[in-house]
PDB file of C-alpha atoms and ligand atoms in Angstrom:
ATOM      1  CA  MET A   1      91.966 109.071 123.628  1.00 46.00           C
ATOM      2  CA  THR A   2      92.105 112.764 122.929  1.00 47.00           C
ATOM      3  CA  GLY A   3      94.615 115.456 122.150  1.00 61.00           C
ATOM      4  CA  VAL A   4      97.622 114.365 120.149  1.00 73.00           C
ATOM      5  CA  ILE A   5      96.350 110.791 119.589  1.00 82.00           C
ATOM      6  CA  GLU A   6      93.700 111.336 116.950  1.00 91.00           C
ATOM      7  CA  SER A   7      92.925 109.642 113.669  1.00 95.00           C
ATOM      8  CA  ARG A   8      91.016 111.201 110.778  1.00 96.00           C
ATOM      9  CA  THR A   9      89.734 107.762 109.697  1.00 97.00           C
ATOM     10  CA  VAL A  10      87.451 105.232 111.395  1.00 96.00           C
ATOM     11  CA  ALA A  11      89.894 102.382 110.701  1.00 97.00           C
ATOM     12  CA  GLY A  12      92.762 104.418 112.155  1.00 97.00           C
ATOM     13  CA  THR A  13      90.741 105.159 115.306  1.00 97.00           C
ATOM     14  CA  ALA A  14      90.101 101.427 115.728  1.00 97.00           C
ATOM     15  CA  GLY A  15      93.803 100.733 115.158  1.00 98.00           C
ATOM     16  CA  LEU A  16      94.885 103.232 117.817  1.00 98.00           C
ATOM     17  CA  ALA A  17      92.401 101.753 120.300  1.00 97.00           C
ATOM     18  CA  ALA A  18      93.776  98.264 119.572  1.00 97.00           C
ATOM     19  CA  LEU A  19      97.388  99.457 120.072  1.00 97.00           C
ATOM     20  CA  VAL A  20      96.532 100.911 123.465  1.00 97.00           C
ATOM     21  CA  ALA A  21      94.405  97.924 124.549  1.00 97.00           C
ATOM     22  CA  ASP A  22      96.994  95.290 123.564  1.00 98.00           C
ATOM     23  CA  PRO A  23     100.456  96.893 123.424  1.00 98.00           C
ATOM     24  CA  ALA A  24     102.213  93.507 123.588  1.00 98.00           C
ATOM     25  CA  GLY A  25     100.504  92.546 120.326  1.00 98.00           C
ATOM     26  CA  ALA A  26     101.623  95.708 118.507  1.00 98.00           C
ATOM     27  CA  LEU A  27     104.265  96.169 115.832  1.00 98.00           C
ATOM     28  CA  VAL A  28     105.290  99.835 115.638  1.00 98.00           C
ATOM     29  CA  THR A  29     107.406 100.714 112.596  1.00 98.00           C
ATOM     30  CA  LEU A  30     108.987 104.131 112.124  1.00 98.00           C
ATOM     31  CA  ASP A  31     110.876 105.897 109.385  1.00 98.00           C
ATOM     32  CA  TYR A  32     113.817 108.019 110.635  1.00 98.00           C
ATOM     33  CA  ASP A  33     114.550 110.999 108.339  1.00 96.00           C
ATOM     34  CA  GLY A  34     111.632 113.409 108.219  1.00 97.00           C
ATOM     35  CA  THR A  35     109.701 111.354 110.796  1.00 98.00           C
ATOM     36  CA  LEU A  36     111.860 111.152 113.941  1.00 98.00           C
ATOM     37  CA  ALA A  37     114.444 113.674 112.722  1.00 98.00           C
ATOM     38  CA  PRO A  38     113.841 116.922 110.806  1.00 97.00           C
ATOM     39  CA  ILE A  39     115.071 116.929 107.196  1.00 94.00           C
ATOM     40  CA  VAL A  40     118.417 118.724 106.908  1.00 91.00           C
ATOM     41  CA  GLU A  41     120.585 119.618 103.925  1.00 85.00           C
ATOM     42  CA  ARG A  42     123.339 117.190 104.914  1.00 85.00           C
ATOM     43  CA  PRO A  43     121.935 113.751 105.859  1.00 85.00           C
ATOM     44  CA  GLU A  44     124.873 113.089 108.187  1.00 87.00           C
ATOM     45  CA  ASP A  45     123.581 115.980 110.326  1.00 92.00           C
ATOM     46  CA  ALA A  46     120.080 114.480 110.801  1.00 96.00           C
ATOM     47  CA  ALA A  47     119.723 114.797 114.574  1.00 97.00           C
ATOM     48  CA  PRO A  48     116.560 113.440 116.202  1.00 98.00           C
ATOM     49  CA  ALA A  49     113.748 115.826 117.141  1.00 98.00           C
ATOM     50  CA  PRO A  50     113.703 116.854 120.827  1.00 97.00           C
ATOM     51  CA  GLY A  51     112.381 113.959 122.907  1.00 97.00           C
ATOM     52  CA  ALA A  52     112.654 111.419 120.091  1.00 98.00           C
ATOM     53  CA  LEU A  53     115.038 109.120 121.955  1.00 98.00           C
ATOM     54  CA  ALA A  54     112.835 109.162 125.067  1.00 98.00           C
ATOM     55  CA  ALA A  55     109.757 108.425 122.937  1.00 98.00           C
ATOM     56  CA  LEU A  56     111.563 105.545 121.197  1.00 98.00           C
ATOM     57  CA  THR A  57     112.667 104.140 124.545  1.00 98.00           C
ATOM     58  CA  ALA A  58     109.142 104.377 125.956  1.00 98.00           C
ATOM     59  CA  CYS A  59     107.655 102.739 122.869  1.00 98.00           C
ATOM     60  CA  ALA A  60     110.275  99.956 122.859  1.00 98.00           C
ATOM     61  CA  ARG A  61     109.468  99.239 126.511  1.00 97.00           C
ATOM     62  CA  THR A  62     105.711  99.280 125.913  1.00 98.00           C
ATOM     63  CA  PHE A  63     104.931  97.713 122.544  1.00 98.00           C
ATOM     64  CA  GLY A  64     105.606  94.139 121.422  1.00 97.00           C
ATOM     65  CA  THR A  65     108.030  95.210 118.685  1.00 98.00           C
ATOM     66  CA  VAL A  66     109.328  98.670 117.755  1.00 98.00           C
ATOM     67  CA  ALA A  67     111.408  99.000 114.605  1.00 98.00           C
ATOM     68  CA  ILE A  68     113.002 101.885 112.760  1.00 98.00           C
ATOM     69  CA  VAL A  69     112.778 101.081 109.041  1.00 98.00           C
ATOM     70  CA  THR A  70     115.149 103.154 106.912  1.00 96.00           C
ATOM     71  CA  GLY A  71     116.931 103.204 103.575  1.00 89.00           C
ATOM     72  CA  ARG A  72     120.099 104.278 105.377  1.00 90.00           C
ATOM     73  CA  PRO A  73     122.672 101.988 106.961  1.00 93.00           C
ATOM     74  CA  ALA A  74     121.341 100.680 110.271  1.00 97.00           C
ATOM     75  CA  ALA A  75     124.498 101.640 112.165  1.00 96.00           C
ATOM     76  CA  VAL A  76     124.269 105.247 110.933  1.00 96.00           C
ATOM     77  CA  VAL A  77     120.694 105.634 112.127  1.00 97.00           C
ATOM     78  CA  VAL A  78     121.401 103.942 115.467  1.00 98.00           C
ATOM     79  CA  SER A  79     124.228 106.434 115.973  1.00 98.00           C
ATOM     80  CA  LEU A  80     122.296 109.511 114.780  1.00 98.00           C
ATOM     81  CA  ALA A  81     119.268 108.589 116.906  1.00 97.00           C
ATOM     82  CA  GLY A  82     121.490 107.974 119.934  1.00 97.00           C
ATOM     83  CA  ALA A  83     119.803 104.578 120.246  1.00 97.00           C
ATOM     84  CA  THR A  84     122.828 102.373 121.025  1.00 97.00           C
ATOM     85  CA  ASP A  85     121.525 101.686 124.543  1.00 97.00           C
ATOM     86  CA  VAL A  86     117.835 101.196 123.714  1.00 97.00           C
ATOM     87  CA  ASP A  87     116.752  97.645 124.525  1.00 97.00           C
ATOM     88  CA  HIS A  88     114.050  95.882 122.497  1.00 96.00           C
ATOM     89  CA  LEU A  89     114.496  98.258 119.546  1.00 98.00           C
ATOM     90  CA  VAL A  90     115.025  96.808 116.054  1.00 98.00           C
ATOM     91  CA  VAL A  91     116.681  98.987 113.412  1.00 98.00           C
ATOM     92  CA  LEU A  92     116.253  97.733 109.844  1.00 97.00           C
ATOM     93  CA  GLY A  93     118.771  99.451 107.546  1.00 96.00           C
ATOM     94  CA  HIS A  94     118.818  99.395 103.738  1.00 91.00           C
ATOM     95  CA  TYR A  95     115.088  98.562 103.692  1.00 92.00           C
ATOM     96  CA  GLY A  96     115.582  95.465 105.803  1.00 94.00           C
ATOM     97  CA  GLU A  97     118.818  94.122 104.306  1.00 93.00           C
ATOM     98  CA  GLU A  98     120.533  95.025 107.589  1.00 95.00           C
ATOM     99  CA  ARG A  99     119.221  94.430 111.092  1.00 97.00           C
ATOM    100  CA  TRP A 100     120.515  95.914 114.331  1.00 98.00           C
ATOM    101  CA  THR A 101     119.456  95.194 117.903  1.00 98.00           C
ATOM    102  CA  ARG A 102     121.334  96.077 121.073  1.00 98.00           C
ATOM    103  CA  ALA A 103     121.431  92.409 122.082  1.00 97.00           C
ATOM    104  CA  SER A 104     122.643  90.972 118.723  1.00 97.00           C
ATOM    105  CA  GLY A 105     124.496  93.893 117.125  1.00 97.00           C
ATOM    106  CA  LEU A 106     124.503  94.382 113.344  1.00 97.00           C
ATOM    107  CA  ALA A 107     123.761  91.715 110.725  1.00 97.00           C
ATOM    108  CA  ALA A 108     124.445  92.706 107.093  1.00 93.00           C
ATOM    109  CA  PRO A 109     124.961  90.939 103.708  1.00 91.00           C
ATOM    110  CA  PRO A 110     128.081  91.452 101.495  1.00 91.00           C
ATOM    111  CA  GLU A 111     128.048  94.409  99.055  1.00 90.00           C
ATOM    112  CA  HIS A 112     127.101  94.103  95.352  1.00 94.00           C
ATOM    113  CA  PRO A 113     130.164  93.651  93.034  1.00 96.00           C
ATOM    114  CA  GLY A 114     129.084  96.642  90.877  1.00 97.00           C
ATOM    115  CA  LEU A 115     129.355  99.150  93.703  1.00 97.00           C
ATOM    116  CA  PRO A 116     133.099 100.015  93.444  1.00 97.00           C
ATOM    117  CA  ALA A 117     132.747 100.934  89.732  1.00 97.00           C
ATOM    118  CA  ALA A 118     129.545 102.863  90.461  1.00 98.00           C
ATOM    119  CA  ARG A 119     131.280 104.916  93.156  1.00 97.00           C
ATOM    120  CA  ARG A 120     134.089 105.791  90.739  1.00 97.00           C
ATOM    121  CA  LEU A 121     131.744 106.717  87.848  1.00 97.00           C
ATOM    122  CA  LEU A 122     129.570 108.904  90.090  1.00 97.00           C
ATOM    123  CA  ALA A 123     132.585 110.712  91.551  1.00 96.00           C
ATOM    124  CA  GLU A 124     133.978 111.389  88.048  1.00 97.00           C
ATOM    125  CA  ARG A 125     130.787 112.834  86.574  1.00 97.00           C
ATOM    126  CA  LEU A 126     128.820 114.226  89.493  1.00 97.00           C
ATOM    127  CA  PRO A 127     126.659 117.249  88.493  1.00 97.00           C
ATOM    128  CA  GLU A 128     127.734 120.506  90.110  1.00 96.00           C
ATOM    129  CA  GLY A 129     125.975 121.082  93.431  1.00 96.00           C
ATOM    130  CA  ALA A 130     125.139 117.402  93.961  1.00 97.00           C
ATOM    131  CA  ARG A 131     126.653 115.407  96.824  1.00 96.00           C
ATOM    132  CA  ILE A 132     127.471 111.725  97.191  1.00 96.00           C
ATOM    133  CA  GLU A 133     126.430 109.836 100.321  1.00 92.00           C
ATOM    134  CA  GLU A 134     128.348 106.589 100.849  1.00 91.00           C
ATOM    135  CA  LYS A 135     125.947 104.105 102.425  1.00 89.00           C
ATOM    136  CA  GLY A 136     127.918 100.863 102.452  1.00 90.00           C
ATOM    137  CA  LEU A 137     125.438  98.593 100.627  1.00 92.00           C
ATOM    138  CA  SER A 138     124.401 101.496  98.376  1.00 93.00           C
ATOM    139  CA  VAL A 139     125.512 104.924  97.200  1.00 96.00           C
ATOM    140  CA  ALA A 140     123.205 107.951  97.005  1.00 94.00           C
ATOM    141  CA  VAL A 141     123.338 111.309  95.220  1.00 97.00           C
ATOM    142  CA  HIS A 142     121.664 114.227  97.015  1.00 95.00           C
ATOM    143  CA  THR A 143     120.641 117.507  95.336  1.00 96.00           C
ATOM    144  CA  ARG A 144     118.695 119.344  98.066  1.00 93.00           C
ATOM    145  CA  ALA A 145     121.616 121.666  98.794  1.00 93.00           C
ATOM    146  CA  ALA A 146     122.260 122.523  95.113  1.00 96.00           C
ATOM    147  CA  PRO A 147     121.472 126.072  93.868  1.00 96.00           C
ATOM    148  CA  ASP A 148     118.781 124.535  91.593  1.00 97.00           C
ATOM    149  CA  PRO A 149     117.807 121.250  93.322  1.00 97.00           C
ATOM    150  CA  ASP A 150     115.290 120.155  90.655  1.00 97.00           C
ATOM    151  CA  ALA A 151     117.590 120.703  87.665  1.00 97.00           C
ATOM    152  CA  THR A 152     120.449 119.058  89.537  1.00 98.00           C
ATOM    153  CA  LEU A 153     118.183 116.121  90.448  1.00 97.00           C
ATOM    154  CA  ALA A 154     117.297 115.658  86.765  1.00 97.00           C
ATOM    155  CA  ALA A 155     120.992 115.613  85.807  1.00 98.00           C
ATOM    156  CA  ALA A 156     121.867 113.310  88.706  1.00 98.00           C
ATOM    157  CA  THR A 157     119.022 110.942  87.820  1.00 98.00           C
ATOM    158  CA  ALA A 158     120.223 110.675  84.203  1.00 98.00           C
ATOM    159  CA  LEU A 159     123.755 109.909  85.404  1.00 98.00           C
ATOM    160  CA  VAL A 160     122.616 107.393  88.007  1.00 98.00           C
ATOM    161  CA  GLU A 161     120.442 105.552  85.471  1.00 98.00           C
ATOM    162  CA  GLU A 162     123.410 105.318  83.090  1.00 98.00           C
ATOM    163  CA  VAL A 163     125.686 104.035  85.867  1.00 98.00           C
ATOM    164  CA  ALA A 164     122.990 101.542  86.895  1.00 98.00           C
ATOM    165  CA  SER A 165     122.894  99.959  83.458  1.00 97.00           C
ATOM    166  CA  ALA A 166     126.721  99.846  83.326  1.00 97.00           C
ATOM    167  CA  THR A 167     127.094  98.157  86.728  1.00 97.00           C
ATOM    168  CA  GLY A 168     123.988  95.988  87.126  1.00 97.00           C
ATOM    169  CA  LEU A 169     122.759  98.029  90.068  1.00 97.00           C
ATOM    170  CA  ALA A 170     119.183  99.232  90.571  1.00 95.00           C
ATOM    171  CA  VAL A 171     117.914 102.813  91.005  1.00 95.00           C
ATOM    172  CA  ASN A 172     115.861 104.074  93.923  1.00 88.00           C
ATOM    173  CA  HIS A 173     114.207 107.525  93.892  1.00 89.00           C
ATOM    174  CA  GLY A 174     113.515 109.673  96.977  1.00 84.00           C
ATOM    175  CA  ARG A 175     113.189 113.253  98.150  1.00 83.00           C
ATOM    176  CA  TYR A 176     115.956 115.112  96.263  1.00 92.00           C
ATOM    177  CA  VAL A 177     117.951 111.905  96.321  1.00 93.00           C
ATOM    178  CA  VAL A 178     118.615 109.147  93.813  1.00 95.00           C
ATOM    179  CA  GLU A 179     120.341 105.973  94.905  1.00 93.00           C
ATOM    180  CA  LEU A 180     122.131 102.946  93.452  1.00 95.00           C
ATOM    181  CA  ARG A 181     121.776  99.614  95.210  1.00 92.00           C
ATOM    182  CA  ALA A 182     121.639  95.874  94.540  1.00 92.00           C
ATOM    183  CA  PRO A 183     118.790  94.811  92.224  1.00 90.00           C
ATOM    184  CA  GLY A 184     115.980  92.828  93.739  1.00 80.00           C
ATOM    185  CA  ALA A 185     116.605  94.911  96.815  1.00 63.00           C
ATOM    186  CA  ARG A 186     113.720  95.567  99.100  1.00 82.00           C
ATOM    187  CA  ASP A 187     111.498  98.496  99.900  1.00 90.00           C
ATOM    188  CA  LYS A 188     110.011  99.462 103.257  1.00 96.00           C
ATOM    189  CA  GLY A 189     106.881  97.438 102.500  1.00 97.00           C
ATOM    190  CA  ASP A 190     108.982  94.266 102.101  1.00 96.00           C
ATOM    191  CA  ALA A 191     110.818  95.015 105.336  1.00 96.00           C
ATOM    192  CA  ILE A 192     107.553  95.505 107.228  1.00 98.00           C
ATOM    193  CA  ARG A 193     105.890  92.403 105.736  1.00 97.00           C
ATOM    194  CA  ALA A 194     108.911  90.329 106.807  1.00 96.00           C
ATOM    195  CA  LEU A 195     108.630  91.668 110.363  1.00 97.00           C
ATOM    196  CA  VAL A 196     104.883  90.966 110.360  1.00 98.00           C
ATOM    197  CA  ALA A 197     105.557  87.365 109.286  1.00 97.00           C
ATOM    198  CA  GLU A 198     108.187  87.017 112.008  1.00 97.00           C
ATOM    199  CA  ARG A 199     106.396  88.705 114.926  1.00 97.00           C
ATOM    200  CA  ARG A 200     102.730  87.962 114.033  1.00 97.00           C
ATOM    201  CA  PRO A 201     101.374  91.207 115.539  1.00 98.00           C
ATOM    202  CA  ALA A 202      97.672  91.893 116.115  1.00 98.00           C
ATOM    203  CA  THR A 203      98.153  95.584 115.296  1.00 98.00           C
ATOM    204  CA  LEU A 204     100.528  97.375 112.928  1.00 98.00           C
ATOM    205  CA  LEU A 205     101.520 101.045 112.927  1.00 98.00           C
ATOM    206  CA  PHE A 206     103.805 102.781 110.445  1.00 98.00           C
ATOM    207  CA  ALA A 207     104.920 106.414 110.594  1.00 98.00           C
ATOM    208  CA  GLY A 208     106.666 108.042 107.632  1.00 98.00           C
ATOM    209  CA  ASP A 209     106.901 111.222 105.587  1.00 97.00           C
ATOM    210  CA  ASP A 210     108.085 110.535 102.065  1.00 92.00           C
ATOM    211  CA  LEU A 211     107.350 109.038  98.651  1.00 88.00           C
ATOM    212  CA  VAL A 212     109.742 106.144  99.380  1.00 87.00           C
ATOM    213  CA  ASP A 213     107.396 105.252 102.248  1.00 95.00           C
ATOM    214  CA  LEU A 214     104.517 104.459  99.869  1.00 95.00           C
ATOM    215  CA  PRO A 215     105.141 100.656 100.000  1.00 96.00           C
ATOM    216  CA  ALA A 216     105.032 100.861 103.810  1.00 98.00           C
ATOM    217  CA  TYR A 217     101.580 102.488 103.754  1.00 97.00           C
ATOM    218  CA  GLU A 218     100.495  99.821 101.265  1.00 97.00           C
ATOM    219  CA  ALA A 219     101.706  97.171 103.746  1.00 98.00           C
ATOM    220  CA  VAL A 220      99.562  98.858 106.423  1.00 98.00           C
ATOM    221  CA  LEU A 221      96.510  98.743 104.135  1.00 97.00           C
ATOM    222  CA  ALA A 222      97.207  95.097 103.227  1.00 98.00           C
ATOM    223  CA  PHE A 223      97.526  94.165 106.913  1.00 98.00           C
ATOM    224  CA  ARG A 224      94.149  95.796 107.512  1.00 98.00           C
ATOM    225  CA  GLY A 225      92.745  94.008 104.483  1.00 97.00           C
ATOM    226  CA  ASP A 226      93.820  90.706 106.054  1.00 97.00           C
ATOM    227  CA  GLY A 227      91.718  91.538 109.117  1.00 97.00           C
ATOM    228  CA  GLY A 228      94.316  93.164 111.387  1.00 97.00           C
ATOM    229  CA  ASP A 229      94.112  96.571 113.012  1.00 98.00           C
ATOM    230  CA  ALA A 230      96.494  99.071 111.457  1.00 98.00           C
ATOM    231  CA  VAL A 231      97.414 102.746 111.564  1.00 98.00           C
ATOM    232  CA  GLY A 232      99.309 104.835 109.020  1.00 98.00           C
ATOM    233  CA  VAL A 233     100.849 108.006 110.454  1.00 98.00           C
ATOM    234  CA  PHE A 234     102.148 110.739 108.151  1.00 98.00           C
ATOM    235  CA  VAL A 235     104.436 113.619 109.048  1.00 98.00           C
ATOM    236  CA  ASP A 236     103.144 116.323 106.758  1.00 96.00           C
ATOM    237  CA  ASN A 237     105.233 116.952 103.669  1.00 92.00           C
ATOM    238  CA  PRO A 238     103.920 118.834 100.604  1.00 90.00           C
ATOM    239  CA  GLU A 239     106.372 116.857  98.438  1.00 87.00           C
ATOM    240  CA  ALA A 240     104.450 113.602  99.095  1.00 91.00           C
ATOM    241  CA  ALA A 241     100.713 114.331  98.686  1.00 92.00           C
ATOM    242  CA  THR A 242      99.993 110.872  97.235  1.00 92.00           C
ATOM    243  CA  VAL A 243     101.323 109.272 100.410  1.00 94.00           C
ATOM    244  CA  ARG A 244      99.448 111.722 102.665  1.00 95.00           C
ATOM    245  CA  ALA A 245      96.158 110.556 101.149  1.00 95.00           C
ATOM    246  CA  LEU A 246      96.761 107.005 102.485  1.00 95.00           C
ATOM    247  CA  ALA A 247      97.440 108.032 106.098  1.00 97.00           C
ATOM    248  CA  ASP A 248      95.019 107.811 109.033  1.00 98.00           C
ATOM    249  CA  VAL A 249      96.898 110.236 111.264  1.00 97.00           C
ATOM    250  CA  VAL A 250      98.585 113.375 109.915  1.00 97.00           C
ATOM    251  CA  VAL A 251     100.914 115.312 112.216  1.00 97.00           C
ATOM    252  CA  PRO A 252     102.455 118.641 111.200  1.00 96.00           C
ATOM    253  CA  ASP A 253     106.139 117.934 111.892  1.00 97.00           C
ATOM    254  CA  THR A 254     108.682 115.640 113.561  1.00 98.00           C
ATOM    255  CA  GLU A 255     108.142 117.217 116.995  1.00 97.00           C
ATOM    256  CA  ALA A 256     104.426 116.477 116.746  1.00 97.00           C
ATOM    257  CA  CYS A 257     105.265 112.918 115.681  1.00 98.00           C
ATOM    258  CA  VAL A 258     107.445 112.516 118.775  1.00 98.00           C
ATOM    259  CA  ALA A 259     104.623 113.909 120.957  1.00 97.00           C
ATOM    260  CA  PHE A 260     102.221 111.435 119.315  1.00 98.00           C
ATOM    261  CA  LEU A 261     104.532 108.478 120.058  1.00 98.00           C
ATOM    262  CA  HIS A 262     105.040 109.645 123.651  1.00 97.00           C
ATOM    263  CA  ALA A 263     101.305 109.927 124.176  1.00 97.00           C
ATOM    264  CA  LEU A 264     100.654 106.552 122.571  1.00 97.00           C
ATOM    265  CA  ALA A 265     103.224 104.787 124.778  1.00 97.00           C
ATOM    266  CA  HIS A 266     101.880 106.581 127.838  1.00 97.00           C
ATOM    267  CA  ALA A 267      98.275 105.647 127.050  1.00 96.00           C
ATOM    268  CA  ALA A 268      99.248 102.011 126.390  1.00 96.00           C
ATOM    269  CA  ALA A 269     101.356 101.727 129.553  1.00 92.00           C
ATOM    270  CA  ARG A 270      98.513 102.856 131.822  1.00 83.00           C
TER     271      ARG A 270
HETATM  272 MG1  LIG B 301     111.605 109.877 105.662  1.00 69.54          MG
END
């Protein structure tokens, strides 16, 4: 394997070889925002990178299980990715609380009783320049588009933490975003471990770009520690250097990630 399929670690090289040699035994897990779709100021505008849908379709046809794992609602990501007609694709929304497949549709739990009050409190006291994203099972405050994103994030974080203690919700921190959701809620590592337990893959791949993906990379390392082959792919992001250090494959941007997935599916299908 040469060209776009290259790992900077020995373990990652072994993992890529295992994926290609036994695609049916592979679990391929992918973040959406920043990984398959470039980061944009308004999350509702997060269109997939060119070729992303074709790469997803090829991967879903080739590998045992392909799953998008996101903190967003599953239905939103299915729609943004244009994936409504992709067979054998699993979309785990809200870190695995929701599951979508073309065959079964969407499965989701009821919302936390503190969410209506949280929505009202956030709307009343939202820092200037911040935006609310309604996510169904959670509500997020974004500050990337504010004139001073860092100062606005600090103010939004203080507000969100106060609302969390008033409503019994939990706080989740991301890239210029802070989110309220049900406590005991999962992270991407939990979602991936649950899929591993369900599908029993021989090889695990995760591709992400952000600090919230850290538990997913830890799940990759744990899978490897248990004797499996595993690959962590990172779409380069200077805001998440600690996550970058854990990755086997680093690609410069979402287009390169799409090219990597295309090449991997092509190599495995041969
Ligand atoms: Mg991301």
